[in-house]
Amino acid sequence: MAVKERIRVGGRSARIQSAVHEAVKRLGAVTDREQLTVPQIAAEAGVTPSTIYRRWGDLGSLLADVAVARLRPIAEPEDTGATASDLRAFIEQFMEEMSSPVGRALIRDVFSAPGETYPVQCAGFTPEHLTTIASRAIARGETPFDIDEVLDHVVAPIIYHILYGDREPTLDYCHALLDRLQSLPATAVRSAPSDPAVARRAAKKPAERASVRAPRVAPPKRGAGRKSTGSKSPGRR
Amino acid sequence: MAVKERIRVGGRSARIQSAVHEAVKRLGAVTDREQLTVPQIAAEAGVTPSTIYRRWGDLGSLLADVAVARLRPIAEPEDTGATASDLRAFIEQFMEEMSSPVGRALIRDVFSAPGETYPVQCAGFTPEHLTTIASRAIARGETPFDIDEVLDHVVAPIIYHILYGDREPTLDYCHALLDRLQSLPATAVRSAPSDPAVARRAAKKPAERASVRAPRVAPPKRGAGRKSTGSKSPGRR
């Protein structure tokens, strides 16, 4: 009986979450985000406002929860057959999604909520994709790359400029960031260890992450004198 | 008479802004940020709520406006006598301020407001400091550095990890990011041009920015075999 009760509650809880998330998405498509209210969302979802307050605390946290759900990866990164082009394709798509009006709104929702719950949930999404790409590199016998290097020196600058709105990230810019990784001498990879006190790295098992300290993101020998600017996806055929 | 009127209005406008900003700071020191309301701030500042709504639009924008004012540089970066140590001191202070609880709250307020007004205002602050440090380098006859390189590969990763809460930025981490800049070959500096369509780079004249494409942030010859990890502030005496 207790078990049955719990199952019933779980099912109801999931249905409420789904109904409220859907209501936010439907209303968000037709209403300015600043005009959204909890009573309006509750009415659209067919629940009481107190249900929303009890579960999410406030509107900002609800919007952040919806944003995390929408940012959560639903597909593996494209397998293009080579590490360089896998990474390039992933970064291009990442930049285009995040810098789109929808992407910008989702990022803003994630960072607007109180606390660090929602940003930390999102923090694992990009390393998850990069881990997949690095695992493929290993499986193919290619030199893998340092996931933290890509995160710090390709992903972070893109997110920085999207957030601050001071520079429009372009494909050329993404390619230049990737090319720049390659140009580092092998000994120059970051040598500072991750802070062991930080257990906040979310939703991700450390063992899953490729820790090989190789800075190259592409087979370096193809096409002598290649230049980044304007050369679109040189890793692709 | 019209002029007199305008001066009087301007003075009153400035006084209101100051009173409301001070009210937010006083209340923010004793009240949880989520509990702040416009009527409460208005009462504390001695203005009507409609004055606040008329001027700032909503609470989020008011909080962002206060955050920008508090993030605005009030002093030049420390002059330590050499570019490497100037940069190091600036980055250390930047990281410590931004990753502090107050810094994190200010960043969150800036990004929570609707639109890009407030992030764009902040976007100029760090390049402004870096420009000062680069100008000093030139005045001293030292090799200047590429401001965009420092922004993308030192500042951006620090802000990224603060925002996502996935890694605590440490002094060692900051030093490693700075050391990494030095290790780039001179030809590897970003070659993608800034998007000319982006006129949004805020509050900053392009001519003021050092555009020399030198990736070095420190005199490279001091101390053979230097390693980043654990070597605290090698640029300092």
Coordinates of C-alpha atoms in Angstrom, one line a residue:
Chain A
M1 CA 0.0 0.0 0.0
A2 CA 2.8 2.4 0.9
V3 CA 4.6 1.3 -2.3
K4 CA 1.4 1.8 -4.3
E5 CA 1.0 5.2 -2.8
R6 CA 4.5 6.2 -3.7
I7 CA 4.1 5.0 -7.3
R8 CA 0.9 6.9 -7.7
V9 CA 2.5 10.1 -6.3
G10 CA 5.5 9.7 -8.5
G11 CA 3.3 9.4 -11.6
R12 CA 1.3 12.4 -10.6
S13 CA 4.4 14.3 -9.8
A14 CA 5.8 13.5 -13.2
R15 CA 2.6 14.5 -14.9
I16 CA 2.5 17.8 -13.1
Q17 CA 6.1 18.5 -14.1
S18 CA 5.3 17.7 -17.7
A19 CA 2.1 19.8 -17.7
V20 CA 3.8 22.8 -16.2
H21 CA 6.8 22.6 -18.5
E22 CA 4.5 22.4 -21.5
A23 CA 2.5 25.3 -20.2
V24 CA 5.7 27.4 -19.9
K25 CA 6.7 26.5 -23.4
R26 CA 3.3 27.2 -24.9
L27 CA 3.0 30.5 -23.1
G28 CA 6.6 31.4 -23.7
A29 CA 6.0 31.1 -27.5
V30 CA 3.2 33.7 -27.5
T31 CA 4.0 35.9 -24.4
D32 CA 6.9 38.1 -23.6
R33 CA 9.0 36.4 -21.0
E34 CA 8.7 39.4 -18.6
Q35 CA 4.9 39.1 -18.7
L36 CA 4.8 35.4 -17.6
T37 CA 3.3 34.9 -14.1
V38 CA 2.8 31.9 -11.9
P39 CA -1.0 32.1 -11.9
Q40 CA -1.1 32.3 -15.7
I41 CA 1.2 29.3 -16.0
A42 CA -0.8 27.4 -13.4
A43 CA -4.1 28.1 -15.2
E44 CA -2.5 26.9 -18.5
A45 CA -1.2 23.7 -16.9
G46 CA -4.4 23.0 -15.0
V47 CA -2.8 23.1 -11.6
T48 CA -3.0 25.6 -8.7
P49 CA -0.4 28.3 -8.2
S50 CA 0.5 26.8 -4.9
T51 CA 1.5 23.6 -6.6
I52 CA 4.0 25.5 -8.6
Y53 CA 5.3 27.5 -5.6
R54 CA 5.6 24.3 -3.5
R55 CA 7.5 22.5 -6.2
W56 CA 9.7 25.2 -7.7
G57 CA 9.8 27.9 -5.1
D58 CA 9.4 30.8 -7.5
L59 CA 9.0 31.7 -11.1
G60 CA 12.7 32.1 -11.8
S61 CA 13.4 28.6 -10.6
L62 CA 10.6 27.2 -12.7
L63 CA 11.9 29.0 -15.8
A64 CA 15.4 27.7 -15.1
D65 CA 14.1 24.2 -14.6
V66 CA 12.4 24.4 -18.0
A67 CA 15.5 25.8 -19.6
V68 CA 17.7 23.0 -18.2
A69 CA 15.3 20.5 -19.6
R70 CA 15.4 22.1 -23.0
L71 CA 19.2 22.4 -23.0
R72 CA 19.7 18.7 -21.9
P73 CA 21.2 16.8 -24.8
I74 CA 18.8 14.5 -26.6
A75 CA 21.2 13.2 -29.2
E76 CA 24.8 12.2 -29.5
P77 CA 27.1 14.6 -31.3
E78 CA 27.4 13.9 -35.0
D79 CA 29.9 11.2 -36.0
T80 CA 31.7 12.6 -39.0
G81 CA 34.4 9.9 -39.1
A82 CA 37.3 12.0 -37.7
T83 CA 38.0 13.8 -34.5
A84 CA 38.8 17.1 -36.0
S85 CA 35.5 17.3 -38.0
D86 CA 33.5 15.8 -35.1
L87 CA 34.8 18.6 -32.9
R88 CA 34.3 21.2 -35.5
A89 CA 30.7 20.1 -36.2
F90 CA 29.9 20.0 -32.5
I91 CA 31.3 23.5 -31.8
E92 CA 29.6 25.0 -34.9
Q93 CA 26.2 23.6 -33.7
F94 CA 26.8 24.6 -30.1
M95 CA 27.6 28.1 -31.1
E96 CA 24.6 28.4 -33.4
E97 CA 22.2 27.0 -30.9
M98 CA 23.5 29.0 -27.9
S99 CA 23.7 32.3 -29.8
S100 CA 20.2 32.0 -31.3
P101 CA 17.5 34.1 -29.6
V102 CA 16.1 30.9 -28.0
G103 CA 19.5 29.8 -26.8
R104 CA 20.3 33.2 -25.3
A105 CA 16.9 33.2 -23.5
L106 CA 17.5 29.7 -22.1
I107 CA 21.0 30.6 -20.9
R108 CA 19.6 33.7 -19.2
D109 CA 16.9 31.7 -17.5
V110 CA 19.4 29.2 -16.2
F111 CA 21.6 32.0 -14.7
S112 CA 18.7 34.1 -13.4
A113 CA 17.4 31.5 -10.8
P114 CA 18.6 31.7 -7.2
G115 CA 21.4 29.4 -6.2
E116 CA 23.7 27.3 -8.4
T117 CA 21.4 24.3 -8.9
Y118 CA 20.5 25.0 -12.5
P119 CA 23.9 26.2 -13.8
V120 CA 25.6 23.1 -12.2
Q121 CA 23.0 20.9 -13.9
C122 CA 23.9 22.4 -17.3
A123 CA 27.7 22.3 -16.6
G124 CA 27.8 18.6 -17.4
F125 CA 26.1 18.8 -20.8
T126 CA 29.0 20.1 -22.9
P127 CA 31.6 17.8 -21.3
E128 CA 29.3 14.9 -21.8
H129 CA 29.3 15.6 -25.6
L130 CA 33.0 16.2 -25.6
T131 CA 33.6 12.9 -23.8
T132 CA 31.6 11.1 -26.5
I133 CA 33.8 12.7 -29.2
A134 CA 37.0 11.9 -27.3
S135 CA 35.9 8.3 -26.7
R136 CA 35.3 7.9 -30.5
A137 CA 38.8 9.3 -31.1
I138 CA 40.3 6.6 -28.8
A139 CA 38.2 3.9 -30.5
R140 CA 39.4 5.0 -33.9
G141 CA 43.1 5.1 -32.7
E142 CA 43.2 8.9 -33.2
T143 CA 45.0 11.1 -30.7
P144 CA 42.3 12.2 -28.2
F145 CA 42.1 15.7 -26.9
D146 CA 41.9 17.3 -23.4
I147 CA 38.3 18.0 -22.7
D148 CA 39.1 20.7 -20.2
E149 CA 41.2 22.5 -22.9
V150 CA 38.3 22.5 -25.3
L151 CA 36.0 23.7 -22.5
D152 CA 38.2 26.5 -21.4
H153 CA 39.6 27.7 -24.7
V154 CA 36.8 27.1 -27.2
V155 CA 33.5 26.7 -25.3
A156 CA 34.2 29.4 -22.6
P157 CA 35.0 32.2 -25.0
I158 CA 31.9 31.5 -27.1
I159 CA 29.7 31.5 -24.0
Y160 CA 31.5 34.7 -22.7
H161 CA 30.7 36.7 -25.8
I162 CA 27.2 35.4 -26.0
L163 CA 26.6 36.5 -22.4
Y164 CA 28.3 39.9 -22.6
G165 CA 26.9 40.6 -26.1
D166 CA 30.2 42.3 -27.0
R167 CA 31.0 40.2 -30.0
E168 CA 28.9 38.0 -32.3
P169 CA 30.5 34.6 -32.4
T170 CA 30.9 33.5 -36.1
L171 CA 31.9 30.3 -37.7
D172 CA 35.3 31.8 -38.5
Y173 CA 35.7 32.7 -34.8
C174 CA 34.9 29.1 -33.8
H175 CA 37.3 27.7 -36.3
A176 CA 40.0 30.1 -35.1
L177 CA 39.5 29.0 -31.5
L178 CA 39.8 25.3 -32.6
D179 CA 42.8 26.0 -34.8
R180 CA 44.5 27.8 -31.9
L181 CA 44.3 24.7 -29.7
Q182 CA 46.3 22.8 -32.3
S183 CA 49.0 25.3 -32.3
L184 CA 50.0 24.7 -28.7
P185 CA 53.2 22.8 -28.2
A186 CA 52.5 19.4 -26.5
T187 CA 54.2 20.5 -23.3
A188 CA 52.1 23.5 -22.9
V189 CA 48.9 21.8 -21.9
R190 CA 47.4 23.1 -18.7
S191 CA 49.4 21.7 -15.9
A192 CA 47.4 23.0 -12.9
P193 CA 45.4 20.3 -11.4
S194 CA 41.7 20.6 -11.0
D195 CA 40.8 21.7 -7.5
P196 CA 40.2 18.5 -5.6
A197 CA 37.8 20.3 -3.3
V198 CA 35.4 20.9 -6.1
A199 CA 33.0 18.1 -6.0
R200 CA 30.4 20.3 -7.6
R201 CA 31.2 19.1 -11.1
A202 CA 27.7 17.9 -11.8
A203 CA 26.1 14.9 -13.3
K204 CA 29.2 13.4 -14.5
K205 CA 31.5 10.5 -13.5
P206 CA 35.2 11.6 -13.5
A207 CA 36.2 8.2 -15.0
E208 CA 34.2 8.9 -18.1
R209 CA 36.3 11.9 -18.9
A210 CA 39.2 11.5 -21.2
S211 CA 42.2 12.7 -19.3
V212 CA 44.9 12.3 -21.9
R213 CA 46.9 15.4 -22.0
A214 CA 47.1 15.9 -25.7
P215 CA 46.3 19.4 -26.9
R216 CA 45.7 18.6 -30.6
V217 CA 42.2 18.6 -31.7
A218 CA 42.9 17.6 -35.3
P219 CA 45.4 15.5 -37.2
P220 CA 47.9 18.2 -37.7
K221 CA 49.5 17.2 -41.0
R222 CA 46.7 17.6 -43.4
G223 CA 47.0 20.5 -45.8
A224 CA 50.3 22.4 -45.4
G225 CA 49.9 26.0 -44.6
R226 CA 46.3 25.8 -43.8
K227 CA 44.8 29.0 -42.5
S228 CA 41.8 29.2 -40.2
T229 CA 40.2 32.3 -41.6
G230 CA 37.6 31.5 -44.1
S231 CA 38.5 27.9 -44.5
K232 CA 35.3 26.3 -43.6
S233 CA 35.4 22.9 -42.0
P234 CA 38.8 21.8 -43.4
G235 CA 38.4 18.6 -41.5
R236 CA 35.4 17.7 -43.6
R237 CA 35.3 16.0 -46.9
Chain B
M1 CA 13.7 79.2 -17.5
A2 CA 13.6 76.0 -19.6
V3 CA 17.3 75.5 -19.0
K4 CA 16.8 76.1 -15.3
E5 CA 14.0 73.5 -15.3
R6 CA 16.2 71.0 -17.1
I7 CA 19.0 71.5 -14.6
R8 CA 16.6 71.0 -11.7
V9 CA 15.1 67.9 -13.2
G10 CA 18.6 66.5 -13.9
G11 CA 19.6 67.1 -10.3
R12 CA 16.5 65.4 -9.0
S13 CA 16.9 62.5 -11.4
A14 CA 20.5 61.9 -10.1
R15 CA 19.3 62.2 -6.5
I16 CA 16.6 59.6 -7.1
Q17 CA 19.0 57.3 -8.8
S18 CA 21.4 57.6 -5.9
A19 CA 18.7 57.2 -3.3
V20 CA 17.3 54.1 -4.9
H21 CA 20.7 52.5 -5.5
E22 CA 21.6 53.1 -1.9
A23 CA 18.3 51.6 -0.8
V24 CA 19.0 48.5 -2.8
K25 CA 22.4 48.2 -1.2
R26 CA 21.2 48.7 2.3
L27 CA 18.3 46.3 1.9
G28 CA 20.4 43.8 0.0
A29 CA 22.8 43.6 3.0
V30 CA 20.1 42.5 5.4
T31 CA 17.4 40.9 3.1
D32 CA 17.6 37.8 1.0
R33 CA 17.8 39.0 -2.6
E34 CA 14.7 36.9 -3.5
Q35 CA 12.7 38.8 -0.9
L36 CA 13.4 42.2 -2.3
T37 CA 10.4 44.0 -3.7
V38 CA 9.9 47.3 -5.5
P39 CA 7.5 48.7 -2.8
Q40 CA 10.0 47.9 -0.1
I41 CA 12.9 49.5 -2.0
A42 CA 10.7 52.6 -2.8
A43 CA 9.8 53.0 0.8
E44 CA 13.5 52.7 1.9
A45 CA 14.5 55.3 -0.8
G46 CA 11.7 57.7 0.0
V47 CA 10.2 57.5 -3.5
T48 CA 7.0 56.0 -4.9
P49 CA 7.0 52.6 -6.5
S50 CA 5.8 54.1 -9.7
T51 CA 9.0 56.2 -9.8
I52 CA 11.0 53.0 -9.9
Y53 CA 8.8 51.3 -12.4
R54 CA 8.9 54.4 -14.7
R55 CA 12.6 54.7 -14.5
W56 CA 13.8 51.0 -14.5
G57 CA 10.8 49.1 -15.8
D58 CA 11.1 46.2 -13.4
L59 CA 12.9 44.9 -10.3
G60 CA 15.3 42.8 -12.4
S61 CA 16.5 45.8 -14.4
L62 CA 16.9 47.9 -11.2
L63 CA 19.1 45.2 -9.6
A64 CA 21.1 44.9 -12.8
D65 CA 21.6 48.7 -12.9
V66 CA 22.9 48.6 -9.3
A67 CA 25.1 45.7 -10.2
V68 CA 26.7 47.5 -13.1
A69 CA 27.4 50.5 -11.0
R70 CA 29.1 48.3 -8.4
L71 CA 31.1 46.4 -11.0
R72 CA 32.2 49.7 -12.7
P73 CA 36.0 50.2 -12.2
I74 CA 36.8 52.9 -9.7
A75 CA 40.5 52.5 -9.7
E76 CA 43.3 51.8 -12.2
P77 CA 44.8 48.3 -12.1
E78 CA 47.8 48.1 -9.9
D79 CA 51.1 49.2 -11.5
T80 CA 53.6 46.6 -10.4
G81 CA 56.4 47.8 -12.7
A82 CA 56.2 45.0 -15.3
T83 CA 53.6 43.7 -17.7
A84 CA 53.7 40.1 -16.5
S85 CA 53.1 41.0 -12.9
D86 CA 50.6 43.7 -13.8
L87 CA 48.5 41.1 -15.6
R88 CA 49.0 38.6 -12.9
A89 CA 47.9 40.9 -10.2
F90 CA 44.9 42.1 -12.2
I91 CA 43.7 38.5 -13.0
E92 CA 44.2 37.4 -9.4
Q93 CA 42.1 40.3 -8.1
F94 CA 39.5 39.9 -10.9
M95 CA 39.1 36.2 -10.1
E96 CA 38.8 36.8 -6.3
E97 CA 36.3 39.6 -6.7
M98 CA 34.1 37.8 -9.3
S99 CA 34.1 34.4 -7.5
S100 CA 33.3 35.9 -4.1
P101 CA 29.6 35.6 -3.0
V102 CA 29.1 39.3 -3.7
G103 CA 30.7 39.1 -7.1
R104 CA 28.6 36.0 -8.1
A105 CA 25.4 37.8 -7.0
L106 CA 26.4 40.9 -9.0
I107 CA 27.1 38.8 -12.2
R108 CA 23.8 37.0 -11.7
D109 CA 21.9 40.3 -11.4
V110 CA 23.6 41.6 -14.6
F111 CA 22.6 38.6 -16.6
S112 CA 19.1 38.2 -15.1
A113 CA 17.7 41.5 -16.4
P114 CA 15.8 41.5 -19.7
G115 CA 17.7 42.5 -22.8
E116 CA 21.4 43.0 -23.3
T117 CA 21.7 46.5 -22.0
Y118 CA 23.5 45.6 -18.7
P119 CA 25.8 42.8 -19.9
V120 CA 27.0 45.1 -22.7
Q121 CA 27.7 47.9 -20.2
C122 CA 29.8 45.5 -18.2
A123 CA 31.5 44.0 -21.3
G124 CA 33.7 47.1 -21.5
F125 CA 35.1 47.1 -18.0
T126 CA 37.7 44.3 -18.3
P127 CA 39.0 45.4 -21.7
E128 CA 39.3 48.9 -20.2
H129 CA 41.7 47.6 -17.5
L130 CA 43.6 45.4 -19.9
T131 CA 44.0 48.4 -22.2
T132 CA 45.5 50.4 -19.3
I133 CA 48.0 47.5 -18.6
A134 CA 48.8 47.2 -22.3
S135 CA 49.4 50.9 -22.6
R136 CA 51.8 50.8 -19.7
A137 CA 53.7 47.9 -21.4
I138 CA 54.1 50.1 -24.5
A139 CA 55.2 53.1 -22.4
R140 CA 57.8 50.9 -20.7
G141 CA 59.1 49.5 -24.0
E142 CA 57.8 46.0 -23.1
T143 CA 56.1 43.7 -25.7
P144 CA 52.5 44.4 -25.4
F145 CA 49.9 41.6 -25.4
D146 CA 46.7 41.0 -27.4
I147 CA 43.8 42.1 -25.2
D148 CA 41.3 39.8 -27.0
E149 CA 43.6 36.9 -26.3
V150 CA 43.6 37.6 -22.6
L151 CA 39.9 38.1 -22.7
D152 CA 39.2 34.9 -24.5
H153 CA 41.7 32.6 -22.9
V154 CA 42.1 33.9 -19.3
V155 CA 39.0 36.0 -18.4
A156 CA 36.4 33.9 -20.3
P157 CA 37.4 30.5 -18.7
I158 CA 37.3 32.1 -15.2
I159 CA 33.9 33.6 -15.8
Y160 CA 32.6 30.4 -17.3
H161 CA 33.5 28.3 -14.3
I162 CA 32.1 30.9 -11.9
L163 CA 28.9 31.0 -13.8
Y164 CA 28.5 27.2 -14.2
G165 CA 29.8 26.5 -10.7
D166 CA 31.6 23.4 -12.0
R167 CA 35.1 24.3 -10.9
E168 CA 36.4 26.7 -8.3
P169 CA 38.9 29.0 -9.9
T170 CA 42.0 29.1 -7.9
L171 CA 45.2 31.2 -8.1
D172 CA 47.0 28.2 -9.6
Y173 CA 44.3 28.0 -12.2
C174 CA 44.7 31.7 -13.1
H175 CA 48.4 31.4 -13.3
A176 CA 48.2 28.3 -15.5
L177 CA 45.9 30.2 -17.9
L178 CA 48.3 33.1 -18.0
D179 CA 51.3 30.8 -18.5
R180 CA 49.5 29.0 -21.3
L181 CA 49.2 32.2 -23.2
Q182 CA 53.0 32.5 -23.2
S183 CA 53.5 29.1 -24.6
L184 CA 51.8 29.8 -27.9
P185 CA 54.0 30.3 -30.9
A186 CA 53.9 33.9 -32.2
T187 CA 52.3 32.8 -35.4
A188 CA 49.4 31.1 -33.6
V189 CA 47.6 34.2 -32.5
R190 CA 44.0 34.3 -33.5
S191 CA 43.7 35.1 -37.1
A192 CA 40.0 35.5 -37.4
P193 CA 39.0 39.1 -37.7
S194 CA 36.5 40.5 -35.3
D195 CA 33.1 40.6 -36.9
P196 CA 32.8 44.0 -38.4
A197 CA 29.0 43.9 -38.0
V198 CA 29.3 43.9 -34.3
A199 CA 29.1 47.5 -33.2
R200 CA 27.8 46.4 -29.9
R201 CA 31.2 46.4 -28.2
A202 CA 30.2 48.8 -25.5
A203 CA 31.7 51.9 -24.0
K204 CA 35.0 51.6 -25.7
K205 CA 36.7 53.3 -28.5
P206 CA 38.5 50.7 -30.8
A207 CA 41.5 53.0 -31.2
E208 CA 42.1 52.7 -27.5
R209 CA 42.7 49.0 -27.7
A210 CA 46.1 47.6 -28.2
S211 CA 45.9 45.6 -31.4
V212 CA 49.5 44.3 -31.5
R213 CA 49.3 40.7 -32.3
A214 CA 51.8 39.4 -29.7
P215 CA 50.7 36.5 -27.6
R216 CA 53.3 36.9 -24.9
V217 CA 52.1 38.2 -21.6
A218 CA 55.4 38.0 -19.8
P219 CA 59.1 38.3 -20.5
P220 CA 59.7 34.7 -21.5
K221 CA 63.3 34.3 -20.7
R222 CA 63.3 34.5 -16.9
G223 CA 63.9 31.2 -15.0
A224 CA 64.6 28.3 -17.3
G225 CA 62.3 25.4 -17.1
R226 CA 59.7 27.2 -15.2
K227 CA 56.5 25.3 -14.5
S228 CA 53.1 26.8 -13.8
T229 CA 51.9 24.5 -11.2
G230 CA 52.6 25.7 -7.8
S231 CA 54.9 28.4 -9.0
K232 CA 53.1 31.3 -7.5
S233 CA 53.5 34.6 -9.2
P234 CA 56.7 34.0 -10.9
G235 CA 56.5 37.4 -12.5
R236 CA 56.8 39.0 -9.1
R237 CA 59.8 39.8 -7.1

